[in-house]
XYZ file of N, CA and C in Angstrom:
783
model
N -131.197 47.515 32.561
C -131.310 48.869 33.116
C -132.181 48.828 34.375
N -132.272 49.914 35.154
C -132.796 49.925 36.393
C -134.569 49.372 36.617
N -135.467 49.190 36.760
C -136.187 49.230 36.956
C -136.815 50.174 37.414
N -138.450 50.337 36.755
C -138.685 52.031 36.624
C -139.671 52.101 37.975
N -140.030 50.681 38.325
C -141.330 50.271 39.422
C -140.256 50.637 40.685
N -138.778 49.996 40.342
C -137.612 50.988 41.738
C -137.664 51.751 41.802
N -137.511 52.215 40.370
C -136.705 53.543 40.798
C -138.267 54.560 41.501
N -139.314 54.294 41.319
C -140.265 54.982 42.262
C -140.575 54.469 43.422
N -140.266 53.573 43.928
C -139.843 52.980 45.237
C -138.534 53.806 46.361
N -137.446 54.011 45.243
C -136.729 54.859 45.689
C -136.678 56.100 45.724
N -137.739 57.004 44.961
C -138.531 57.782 45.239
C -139.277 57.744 46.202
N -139.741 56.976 46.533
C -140.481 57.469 48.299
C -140.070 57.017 49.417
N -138.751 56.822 49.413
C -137.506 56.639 50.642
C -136.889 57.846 49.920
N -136.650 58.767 49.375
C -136.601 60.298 49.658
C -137.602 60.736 49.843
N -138.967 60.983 49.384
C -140.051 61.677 49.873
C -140.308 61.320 51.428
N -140.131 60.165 51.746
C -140.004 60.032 53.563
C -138.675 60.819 54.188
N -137.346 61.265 53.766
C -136.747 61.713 54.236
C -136.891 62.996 54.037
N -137.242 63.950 53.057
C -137.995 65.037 52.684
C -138.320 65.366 53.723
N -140.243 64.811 53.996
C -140.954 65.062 55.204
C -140.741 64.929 56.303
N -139.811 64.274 56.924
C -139.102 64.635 58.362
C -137.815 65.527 58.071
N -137.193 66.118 57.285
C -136.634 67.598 56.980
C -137.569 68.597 56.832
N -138.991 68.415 56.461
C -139.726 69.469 55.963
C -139.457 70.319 54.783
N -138.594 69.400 53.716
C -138.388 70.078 52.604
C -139.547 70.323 51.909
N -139.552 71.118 50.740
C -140.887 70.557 49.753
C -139.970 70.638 48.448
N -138.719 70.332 47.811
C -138.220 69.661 46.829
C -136.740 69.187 47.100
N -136.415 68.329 46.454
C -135.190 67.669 46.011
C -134.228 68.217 45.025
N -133.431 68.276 44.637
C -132.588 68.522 43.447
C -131.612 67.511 43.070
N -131.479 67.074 42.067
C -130.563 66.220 41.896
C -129.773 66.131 40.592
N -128.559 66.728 40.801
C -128.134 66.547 39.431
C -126.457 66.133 39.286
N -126.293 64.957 39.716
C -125.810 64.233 39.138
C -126.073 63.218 38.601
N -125.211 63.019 37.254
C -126.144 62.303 36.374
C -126.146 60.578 37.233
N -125.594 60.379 37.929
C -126.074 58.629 38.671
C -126.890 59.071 39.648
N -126.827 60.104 39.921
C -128.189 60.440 40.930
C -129.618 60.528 40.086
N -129.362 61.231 39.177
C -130.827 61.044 38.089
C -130.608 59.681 37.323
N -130.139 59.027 37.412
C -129.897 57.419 36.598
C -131.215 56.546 37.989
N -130.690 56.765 39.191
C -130.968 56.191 40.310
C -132.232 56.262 40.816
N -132.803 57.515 40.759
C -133.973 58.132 40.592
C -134.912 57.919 39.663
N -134.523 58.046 38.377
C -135.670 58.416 37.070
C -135.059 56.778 36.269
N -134.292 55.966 36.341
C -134.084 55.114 35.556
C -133.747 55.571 34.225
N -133.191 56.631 33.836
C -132.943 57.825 32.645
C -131.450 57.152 32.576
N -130.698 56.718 31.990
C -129.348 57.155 31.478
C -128.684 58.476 30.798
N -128.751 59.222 31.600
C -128.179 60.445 31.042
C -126.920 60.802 30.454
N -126.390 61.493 29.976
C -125.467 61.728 29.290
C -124.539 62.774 30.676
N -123.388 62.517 30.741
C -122.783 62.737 31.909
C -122.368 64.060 31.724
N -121.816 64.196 30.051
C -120.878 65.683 30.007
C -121.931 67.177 29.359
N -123.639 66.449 29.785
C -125.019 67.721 29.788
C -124.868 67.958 31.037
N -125.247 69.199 31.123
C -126.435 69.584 32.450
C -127.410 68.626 32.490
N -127.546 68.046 33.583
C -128.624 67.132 33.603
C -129.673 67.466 35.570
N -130.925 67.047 35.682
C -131.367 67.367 36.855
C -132.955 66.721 36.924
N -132.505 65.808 38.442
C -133.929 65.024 38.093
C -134.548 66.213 39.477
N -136.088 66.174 39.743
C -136.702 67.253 40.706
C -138.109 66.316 41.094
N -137.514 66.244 42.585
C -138.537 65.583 42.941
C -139.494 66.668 44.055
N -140.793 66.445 44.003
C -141.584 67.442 45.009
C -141.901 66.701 45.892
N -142.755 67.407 47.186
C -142.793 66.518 48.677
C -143.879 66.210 48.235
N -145.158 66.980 46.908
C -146.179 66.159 46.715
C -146.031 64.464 45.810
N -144.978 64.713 45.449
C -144.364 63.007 44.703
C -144.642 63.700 43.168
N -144.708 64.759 42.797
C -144.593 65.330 41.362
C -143.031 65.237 41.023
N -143.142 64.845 39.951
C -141.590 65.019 39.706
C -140.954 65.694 37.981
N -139.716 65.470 37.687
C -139.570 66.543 36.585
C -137.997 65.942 35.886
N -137.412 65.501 34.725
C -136.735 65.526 34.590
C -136.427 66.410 33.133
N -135.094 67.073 33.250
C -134.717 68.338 32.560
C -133.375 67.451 32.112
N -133.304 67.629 30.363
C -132.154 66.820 29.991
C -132.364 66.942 28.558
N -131.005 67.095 28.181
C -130.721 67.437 26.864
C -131.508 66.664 25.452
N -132.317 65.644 25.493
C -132.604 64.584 24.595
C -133.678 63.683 25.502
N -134.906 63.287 24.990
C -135.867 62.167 25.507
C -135.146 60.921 25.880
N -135.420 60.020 27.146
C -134.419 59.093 27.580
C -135.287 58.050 27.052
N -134.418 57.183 27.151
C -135.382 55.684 26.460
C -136.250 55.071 27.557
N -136.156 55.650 28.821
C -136.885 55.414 29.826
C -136.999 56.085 30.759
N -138.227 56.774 31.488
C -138.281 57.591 32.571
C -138.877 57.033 33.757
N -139.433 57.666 34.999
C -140.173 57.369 35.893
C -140.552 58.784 36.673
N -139.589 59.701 35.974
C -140.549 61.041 36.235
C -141.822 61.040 35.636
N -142.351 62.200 35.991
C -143.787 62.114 35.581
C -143.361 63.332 34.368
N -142.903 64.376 35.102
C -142.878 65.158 33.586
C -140.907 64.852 32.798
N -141.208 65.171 31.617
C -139.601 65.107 31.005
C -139.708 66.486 30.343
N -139.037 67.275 30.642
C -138.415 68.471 29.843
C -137.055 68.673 28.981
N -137.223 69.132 27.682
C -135.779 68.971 27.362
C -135.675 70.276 26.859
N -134.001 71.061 27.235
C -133.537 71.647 26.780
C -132.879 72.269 25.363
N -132.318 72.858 24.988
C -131.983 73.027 23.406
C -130.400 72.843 23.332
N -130.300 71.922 22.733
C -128.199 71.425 22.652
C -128.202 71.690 21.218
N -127.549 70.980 20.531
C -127.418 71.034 19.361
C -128.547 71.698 18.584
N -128.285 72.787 17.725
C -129.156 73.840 17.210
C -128.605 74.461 16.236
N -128.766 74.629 14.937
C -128.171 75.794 13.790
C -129.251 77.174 14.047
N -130.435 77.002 14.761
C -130.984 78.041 14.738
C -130.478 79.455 15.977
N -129.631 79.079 16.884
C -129.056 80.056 17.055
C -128.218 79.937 17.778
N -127.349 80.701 18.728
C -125.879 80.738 19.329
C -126.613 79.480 20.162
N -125.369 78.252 21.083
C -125.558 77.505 21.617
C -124.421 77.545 22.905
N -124.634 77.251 24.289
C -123.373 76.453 25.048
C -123.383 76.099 26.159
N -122.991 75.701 26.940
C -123.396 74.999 28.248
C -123.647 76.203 28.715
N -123.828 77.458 28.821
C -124.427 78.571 29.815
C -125.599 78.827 28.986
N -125.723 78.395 27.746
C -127.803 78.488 27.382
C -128.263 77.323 28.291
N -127.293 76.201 28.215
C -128.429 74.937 28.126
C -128.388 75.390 29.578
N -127.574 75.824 30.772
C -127.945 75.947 32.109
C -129.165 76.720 32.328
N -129.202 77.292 31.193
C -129.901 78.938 31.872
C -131.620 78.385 31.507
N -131.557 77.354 30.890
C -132.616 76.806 29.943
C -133.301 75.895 30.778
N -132.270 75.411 31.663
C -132.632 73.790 32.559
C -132.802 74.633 34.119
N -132.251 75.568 34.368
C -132.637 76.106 35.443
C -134.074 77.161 35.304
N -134.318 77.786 34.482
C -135.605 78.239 34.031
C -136.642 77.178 34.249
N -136.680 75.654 33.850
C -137.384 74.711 33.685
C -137.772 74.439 35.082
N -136.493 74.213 35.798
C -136.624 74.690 36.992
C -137.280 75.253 37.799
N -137.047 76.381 38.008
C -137.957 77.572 38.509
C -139.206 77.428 38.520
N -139.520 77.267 36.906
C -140.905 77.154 36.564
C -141.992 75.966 37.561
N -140.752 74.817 37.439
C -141.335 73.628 38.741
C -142.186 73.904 40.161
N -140.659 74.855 40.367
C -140.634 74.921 41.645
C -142.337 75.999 42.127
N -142.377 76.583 41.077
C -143.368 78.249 41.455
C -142.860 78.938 42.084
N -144.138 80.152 42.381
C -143.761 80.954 43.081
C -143.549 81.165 44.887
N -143.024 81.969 45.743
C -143.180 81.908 46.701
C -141.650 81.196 47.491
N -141.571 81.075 48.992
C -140.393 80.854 49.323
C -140.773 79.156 49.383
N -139.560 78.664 49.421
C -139.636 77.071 49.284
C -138.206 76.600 50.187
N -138.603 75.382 50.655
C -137.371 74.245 51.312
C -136.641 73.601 50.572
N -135.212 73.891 50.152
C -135.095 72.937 48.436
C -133.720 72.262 49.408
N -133.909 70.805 48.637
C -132.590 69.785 49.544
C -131.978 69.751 48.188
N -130.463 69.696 47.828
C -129.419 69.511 46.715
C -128.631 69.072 46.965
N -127.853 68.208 45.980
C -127.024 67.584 46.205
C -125.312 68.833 46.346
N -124.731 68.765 46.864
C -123.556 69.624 46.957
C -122.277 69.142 47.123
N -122.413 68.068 46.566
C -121.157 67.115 45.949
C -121.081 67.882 44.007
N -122.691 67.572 43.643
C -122.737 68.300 42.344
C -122.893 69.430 42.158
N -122.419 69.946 40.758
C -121.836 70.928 39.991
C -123.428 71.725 40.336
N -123.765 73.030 40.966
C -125.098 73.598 41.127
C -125.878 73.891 39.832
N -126.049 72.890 38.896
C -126.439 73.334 37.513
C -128.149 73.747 37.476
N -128.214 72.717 38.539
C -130.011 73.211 38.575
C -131.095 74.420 39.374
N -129.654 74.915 40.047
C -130.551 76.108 40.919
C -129.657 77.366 40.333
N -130.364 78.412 40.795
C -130.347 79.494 40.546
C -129.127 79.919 42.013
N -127.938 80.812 41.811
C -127.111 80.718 43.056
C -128.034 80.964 44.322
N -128.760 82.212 43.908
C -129.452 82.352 45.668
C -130.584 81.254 46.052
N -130.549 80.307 45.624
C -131.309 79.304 45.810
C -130.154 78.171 46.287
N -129.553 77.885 46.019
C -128.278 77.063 45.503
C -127.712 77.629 47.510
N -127.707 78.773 47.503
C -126.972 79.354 48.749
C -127.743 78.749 49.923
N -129.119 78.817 50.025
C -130.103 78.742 50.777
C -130.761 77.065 51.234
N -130.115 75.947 50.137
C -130.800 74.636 49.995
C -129.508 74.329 51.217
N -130.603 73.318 51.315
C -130.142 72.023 52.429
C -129.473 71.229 51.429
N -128.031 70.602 51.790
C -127.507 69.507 51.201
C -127.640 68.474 52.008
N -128.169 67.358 50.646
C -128.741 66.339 50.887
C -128.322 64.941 50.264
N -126.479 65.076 49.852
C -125.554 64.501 49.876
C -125.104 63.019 50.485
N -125.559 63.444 51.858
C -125.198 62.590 52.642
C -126.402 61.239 52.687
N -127.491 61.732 52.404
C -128.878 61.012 52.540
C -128.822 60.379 51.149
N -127.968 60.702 50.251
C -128.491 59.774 48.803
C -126.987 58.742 49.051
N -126.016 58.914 49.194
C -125.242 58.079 49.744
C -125.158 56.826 50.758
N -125.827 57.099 51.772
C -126.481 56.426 52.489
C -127.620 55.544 51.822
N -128.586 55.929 51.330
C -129.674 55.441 50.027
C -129.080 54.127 49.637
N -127.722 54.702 48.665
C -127.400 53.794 47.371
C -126.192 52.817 48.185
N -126.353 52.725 49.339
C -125.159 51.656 49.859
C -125.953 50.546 49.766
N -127.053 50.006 50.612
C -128.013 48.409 49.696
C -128.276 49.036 48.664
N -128.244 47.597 47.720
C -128.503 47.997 46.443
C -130.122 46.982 46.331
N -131.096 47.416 45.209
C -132.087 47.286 45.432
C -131.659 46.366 44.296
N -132.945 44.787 43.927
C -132.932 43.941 43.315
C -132.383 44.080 41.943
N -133.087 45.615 41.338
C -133.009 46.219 39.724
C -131.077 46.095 40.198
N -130.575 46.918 40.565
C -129.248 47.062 40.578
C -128.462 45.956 40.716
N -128.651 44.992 41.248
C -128.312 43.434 41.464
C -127.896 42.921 40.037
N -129.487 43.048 39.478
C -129.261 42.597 38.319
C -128.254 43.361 37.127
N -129.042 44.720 37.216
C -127.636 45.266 36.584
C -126.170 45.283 36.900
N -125.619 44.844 38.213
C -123.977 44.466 38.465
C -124.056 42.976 37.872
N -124.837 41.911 38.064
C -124.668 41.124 37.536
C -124.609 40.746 35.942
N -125.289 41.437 35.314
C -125.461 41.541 33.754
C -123.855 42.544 34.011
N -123.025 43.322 34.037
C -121.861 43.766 34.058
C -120.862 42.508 34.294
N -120.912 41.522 35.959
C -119.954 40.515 36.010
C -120.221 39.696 34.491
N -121.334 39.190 33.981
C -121.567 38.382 32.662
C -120.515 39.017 31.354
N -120.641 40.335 31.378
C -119.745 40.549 30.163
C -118.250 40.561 30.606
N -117.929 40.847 31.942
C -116.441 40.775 32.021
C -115.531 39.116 31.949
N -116.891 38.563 32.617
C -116.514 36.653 32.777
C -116.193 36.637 31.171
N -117.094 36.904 30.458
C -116.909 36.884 28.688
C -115.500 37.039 28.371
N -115.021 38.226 28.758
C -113.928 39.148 28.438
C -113.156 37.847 29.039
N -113.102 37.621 30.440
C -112.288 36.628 30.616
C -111.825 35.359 29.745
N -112.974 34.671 29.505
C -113.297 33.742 28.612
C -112.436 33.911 27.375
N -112.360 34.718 26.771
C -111.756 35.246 25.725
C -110.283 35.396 25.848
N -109.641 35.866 26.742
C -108.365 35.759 27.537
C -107.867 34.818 27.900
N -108.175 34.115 28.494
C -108.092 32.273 28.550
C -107.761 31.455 26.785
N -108.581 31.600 26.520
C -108.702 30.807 24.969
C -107.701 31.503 24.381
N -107.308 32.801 24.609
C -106.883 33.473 22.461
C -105.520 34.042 23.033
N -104.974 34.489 24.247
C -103.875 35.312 24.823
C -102.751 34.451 24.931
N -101.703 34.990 24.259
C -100.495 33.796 24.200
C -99.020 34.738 24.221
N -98.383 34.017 24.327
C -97.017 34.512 24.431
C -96.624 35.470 22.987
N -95.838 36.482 22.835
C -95.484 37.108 21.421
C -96.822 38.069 21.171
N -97.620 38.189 21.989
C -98.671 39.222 21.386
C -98.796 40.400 22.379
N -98.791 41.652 21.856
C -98.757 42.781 22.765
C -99.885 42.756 23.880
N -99.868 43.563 24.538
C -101.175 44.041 25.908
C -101.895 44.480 25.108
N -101.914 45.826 24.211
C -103.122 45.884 23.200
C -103.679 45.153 22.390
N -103.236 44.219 22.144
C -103.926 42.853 21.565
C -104.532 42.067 22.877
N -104.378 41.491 23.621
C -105.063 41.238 24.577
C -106.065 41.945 24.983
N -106.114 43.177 25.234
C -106.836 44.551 25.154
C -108.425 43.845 24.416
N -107.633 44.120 23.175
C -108.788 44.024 21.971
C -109.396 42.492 22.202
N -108.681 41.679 22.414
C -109.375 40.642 22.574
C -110.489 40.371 23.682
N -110.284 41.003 24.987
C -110.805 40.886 25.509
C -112.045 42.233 25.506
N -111.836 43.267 25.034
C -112.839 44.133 24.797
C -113.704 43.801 23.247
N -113.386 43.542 22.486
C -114.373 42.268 21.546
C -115.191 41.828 22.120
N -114.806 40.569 22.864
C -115.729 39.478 23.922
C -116.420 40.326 24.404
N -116.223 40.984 25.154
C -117.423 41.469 25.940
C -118.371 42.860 25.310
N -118.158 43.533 24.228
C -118.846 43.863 22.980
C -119.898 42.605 22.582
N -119.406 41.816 21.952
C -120.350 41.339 21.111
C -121.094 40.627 22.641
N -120.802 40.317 23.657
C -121.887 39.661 24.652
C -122.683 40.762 25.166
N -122.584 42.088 24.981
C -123.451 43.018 25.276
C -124.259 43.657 23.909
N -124.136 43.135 22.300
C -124.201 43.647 21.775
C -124.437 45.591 21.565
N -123.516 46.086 22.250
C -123.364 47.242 22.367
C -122.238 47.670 22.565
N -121.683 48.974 22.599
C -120.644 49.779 23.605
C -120.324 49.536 24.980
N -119.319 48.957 25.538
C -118.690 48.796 26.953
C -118.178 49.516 27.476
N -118.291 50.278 28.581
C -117.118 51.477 28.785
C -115.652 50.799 29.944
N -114.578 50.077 28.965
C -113.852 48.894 29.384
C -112.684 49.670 30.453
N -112.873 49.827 31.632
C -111.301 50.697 32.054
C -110.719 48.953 32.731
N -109.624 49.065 33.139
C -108.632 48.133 34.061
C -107.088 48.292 33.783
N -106.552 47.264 34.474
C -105.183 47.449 34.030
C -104.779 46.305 33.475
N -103.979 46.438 32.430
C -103.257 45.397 31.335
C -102.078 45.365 31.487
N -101.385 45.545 32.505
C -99.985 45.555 32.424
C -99.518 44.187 32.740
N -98.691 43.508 31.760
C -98.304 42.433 31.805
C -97.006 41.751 32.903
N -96.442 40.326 33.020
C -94.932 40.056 33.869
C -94.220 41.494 34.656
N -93.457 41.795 34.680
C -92.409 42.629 35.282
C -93.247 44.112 35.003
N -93.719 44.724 34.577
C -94.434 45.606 34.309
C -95.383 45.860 35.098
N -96.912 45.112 35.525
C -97.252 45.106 36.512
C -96.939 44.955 37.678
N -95.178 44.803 38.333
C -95.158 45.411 39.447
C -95.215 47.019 39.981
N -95.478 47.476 39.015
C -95.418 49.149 39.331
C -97.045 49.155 39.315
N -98.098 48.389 39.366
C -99.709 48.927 39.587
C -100.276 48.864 38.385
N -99.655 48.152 36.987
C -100.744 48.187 36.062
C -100.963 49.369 35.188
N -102.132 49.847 34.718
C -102.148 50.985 33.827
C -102.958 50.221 32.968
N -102.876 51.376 31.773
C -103.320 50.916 30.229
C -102.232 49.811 29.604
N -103.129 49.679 28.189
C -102.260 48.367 27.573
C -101.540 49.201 27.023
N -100.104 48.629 26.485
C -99.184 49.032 25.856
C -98.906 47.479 24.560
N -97.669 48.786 23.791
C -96.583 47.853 22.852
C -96.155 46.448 23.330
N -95.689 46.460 24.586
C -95.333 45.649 25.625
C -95.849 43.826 24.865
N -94.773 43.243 24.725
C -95.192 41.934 24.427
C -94.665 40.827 25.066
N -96.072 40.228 25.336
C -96.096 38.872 26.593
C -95.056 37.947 26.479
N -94.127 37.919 27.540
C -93.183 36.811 27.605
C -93.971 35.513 28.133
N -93.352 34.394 27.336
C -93.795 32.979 27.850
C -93.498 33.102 29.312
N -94.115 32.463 30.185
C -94.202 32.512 31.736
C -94.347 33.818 32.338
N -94.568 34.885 31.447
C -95.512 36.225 32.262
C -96.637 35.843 33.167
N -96.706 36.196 34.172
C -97.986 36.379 34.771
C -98.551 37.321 34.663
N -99.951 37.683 34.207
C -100.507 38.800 33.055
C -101.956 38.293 34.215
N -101.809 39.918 35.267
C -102.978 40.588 36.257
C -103.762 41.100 35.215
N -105.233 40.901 35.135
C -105.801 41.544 34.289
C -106.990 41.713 35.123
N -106.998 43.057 36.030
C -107.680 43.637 37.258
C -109.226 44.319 35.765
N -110.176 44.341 35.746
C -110.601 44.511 34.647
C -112.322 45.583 35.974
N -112.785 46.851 35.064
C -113.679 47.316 35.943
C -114.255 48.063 35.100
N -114.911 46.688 34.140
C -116.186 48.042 33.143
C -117.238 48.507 33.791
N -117.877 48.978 33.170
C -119.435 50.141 33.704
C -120.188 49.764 32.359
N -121.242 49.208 32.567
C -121.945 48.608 31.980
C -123.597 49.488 31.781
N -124.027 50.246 31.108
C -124.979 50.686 31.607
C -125.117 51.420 32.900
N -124.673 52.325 33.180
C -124.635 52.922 34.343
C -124.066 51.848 35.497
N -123.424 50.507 35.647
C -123.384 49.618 36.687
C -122.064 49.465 36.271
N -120.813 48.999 37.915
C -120.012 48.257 37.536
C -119.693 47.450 37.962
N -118.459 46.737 37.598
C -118.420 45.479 38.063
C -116.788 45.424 38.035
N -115.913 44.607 39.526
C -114.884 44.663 39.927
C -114.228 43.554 40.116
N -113.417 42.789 38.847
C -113.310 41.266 38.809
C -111.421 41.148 38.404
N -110.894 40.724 39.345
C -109.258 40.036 38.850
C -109.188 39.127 38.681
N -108.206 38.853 37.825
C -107.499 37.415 37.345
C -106.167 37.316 36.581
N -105.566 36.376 37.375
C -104.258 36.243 36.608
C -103.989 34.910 36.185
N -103.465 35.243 34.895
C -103.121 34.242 33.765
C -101.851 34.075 33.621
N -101.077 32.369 33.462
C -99.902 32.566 33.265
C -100.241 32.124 31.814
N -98.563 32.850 31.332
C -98.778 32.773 29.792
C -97.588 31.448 29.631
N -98.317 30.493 29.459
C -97.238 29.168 29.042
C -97.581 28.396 30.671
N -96.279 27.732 30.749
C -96.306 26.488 31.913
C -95.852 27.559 33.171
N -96.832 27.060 33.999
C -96.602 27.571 34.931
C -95.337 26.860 36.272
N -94.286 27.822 36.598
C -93.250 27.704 37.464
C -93.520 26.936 38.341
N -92.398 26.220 39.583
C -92.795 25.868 40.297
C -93.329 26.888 41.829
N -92.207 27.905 41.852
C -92.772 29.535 42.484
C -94.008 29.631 42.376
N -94.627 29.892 40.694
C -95.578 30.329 40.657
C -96.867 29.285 40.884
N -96.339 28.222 40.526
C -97.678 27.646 41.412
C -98.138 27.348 42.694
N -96.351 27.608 43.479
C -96.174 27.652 45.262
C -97.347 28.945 45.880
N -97.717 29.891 45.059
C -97.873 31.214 45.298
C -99.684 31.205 44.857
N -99.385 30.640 43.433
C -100.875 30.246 43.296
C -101.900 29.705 44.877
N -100.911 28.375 44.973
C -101.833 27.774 46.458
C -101.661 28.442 47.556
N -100.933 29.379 47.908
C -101.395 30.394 49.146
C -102.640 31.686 48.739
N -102.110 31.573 47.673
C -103.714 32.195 47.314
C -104.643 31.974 47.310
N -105.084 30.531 46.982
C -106.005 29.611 46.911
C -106.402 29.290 48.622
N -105.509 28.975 49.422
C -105.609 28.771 50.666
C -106.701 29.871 51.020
């Protein structure tokens, strides 16, 4: 996961862009924008909102305690509750209150992101902020050492996945078996949950672009693209490879070495 000593590093490459805007807060609520910021893994389908001030106070508002912060304060909202009515317009009204409360009283400079959903301001606030979109984009194009490592701990479980594909994938077995085989491997090398997307479309099938796995079962001398792009912890990672299934043609190995070239 990110590093929390970054992610306040990257906190004050916004507080320097802040002070030559003359803002005096930030808003941020998308959840890889508060991942990026607070080192928090948030939950994507909450209201979520990290709040940074031009004094370097900061605030994160989120449904559940994260297993790691670098805000200074953590606030959490009320989700799941038998004690009374619940729904994404409490938990807004709950996380923007938290909000407010941050911010105080009086008129203020607020920068927001306006790519994201306005969950953390109040509209006439929301109307009035500077978007500051363009400046966290710009930000997250170098990636800082913590993130390195996290794309690289992502390439490690997909090489796995590969690994696994190589050894166990054979002719007569569907794309969802391959699927599973290769989402296994890289399970148990993360001992955790993978969030596995790519395309499995096997021989003649993957000329239309791939997709999900199907019924579809591997002919001997398929060439089986397995374009593969999990997200690993908030990180991803963007790795192809194609496998022939059996002896490879003489075509296909003509084609192999211009590739190779």
């Amino acid at each position: 996961m990110p590093s929390l000593d970054f992610c306040r590093k990257r906190q004050e490459r916004l507080l320097a862009r802040m002070a030559a805007a003359q803002l005096d807060f930030a808003i941020m609520s998308s959840p890889r924008m508060v991942y990026y910021f607070s080192g928090a893994l948030v939950e994507s389908n909450w209201p979520q909102s990290f709040v940074l001030s031009a004094s370097g106070a900061s605030m994160l508002v989120t449904n559940r305690e994260p297993a790691q912060c670098a805000a200074v304060e953590v606030r959490t909202y009320t989700g799941y509750t038998i004690q009374r009515f619940f729904d994404r317009g409490t938990m807004q009204e709950e996380l923007q209150n938290e909000i407010a409360a941050f911010l105080g009283g009086g008129k203020k400079s607020i920068g927001a992101e306006f790519e994201a959903a306005p969950i953390g301001l109040a509209p006439g606030l929301w109307r009035s902020a500077t978007n500051i979109a363009p400046w966290l984009a710009e930000m997250r194009r170098p990636k800082d050492p913590d993130e390195i490592d996290c794309i690289r701990a992502t390439i490690a479980l997909t090489e796995a996945g590969y690994a696994a594909a190589r050894n166990r994938c054979e002719p007569g077995m569907s794309e969802y078996q391959a699927y599973s085989i290769i989402q296994d491997a890289m399970v148990a090398a993360a001992e955790t949950a993978v969030d596995l997307k790519g395309d499995f479309a096997c021989g003649t099938r993957a000329i239309n672009g791939g997709g999900p796995p199907t019924s579809r079962l591997i002919e001997r001398g398929d060439l089986y693209i397995l374009d593969l792009f999990p997200i690993h912890r908030g990180y991803m990672c963007d790795l192809c490879r194609t496998f022939c299934m059996g002896t490879a043609t003489s075509a296909q190995k003509e084609v192999w070495a211009h590739v190779l070239e």
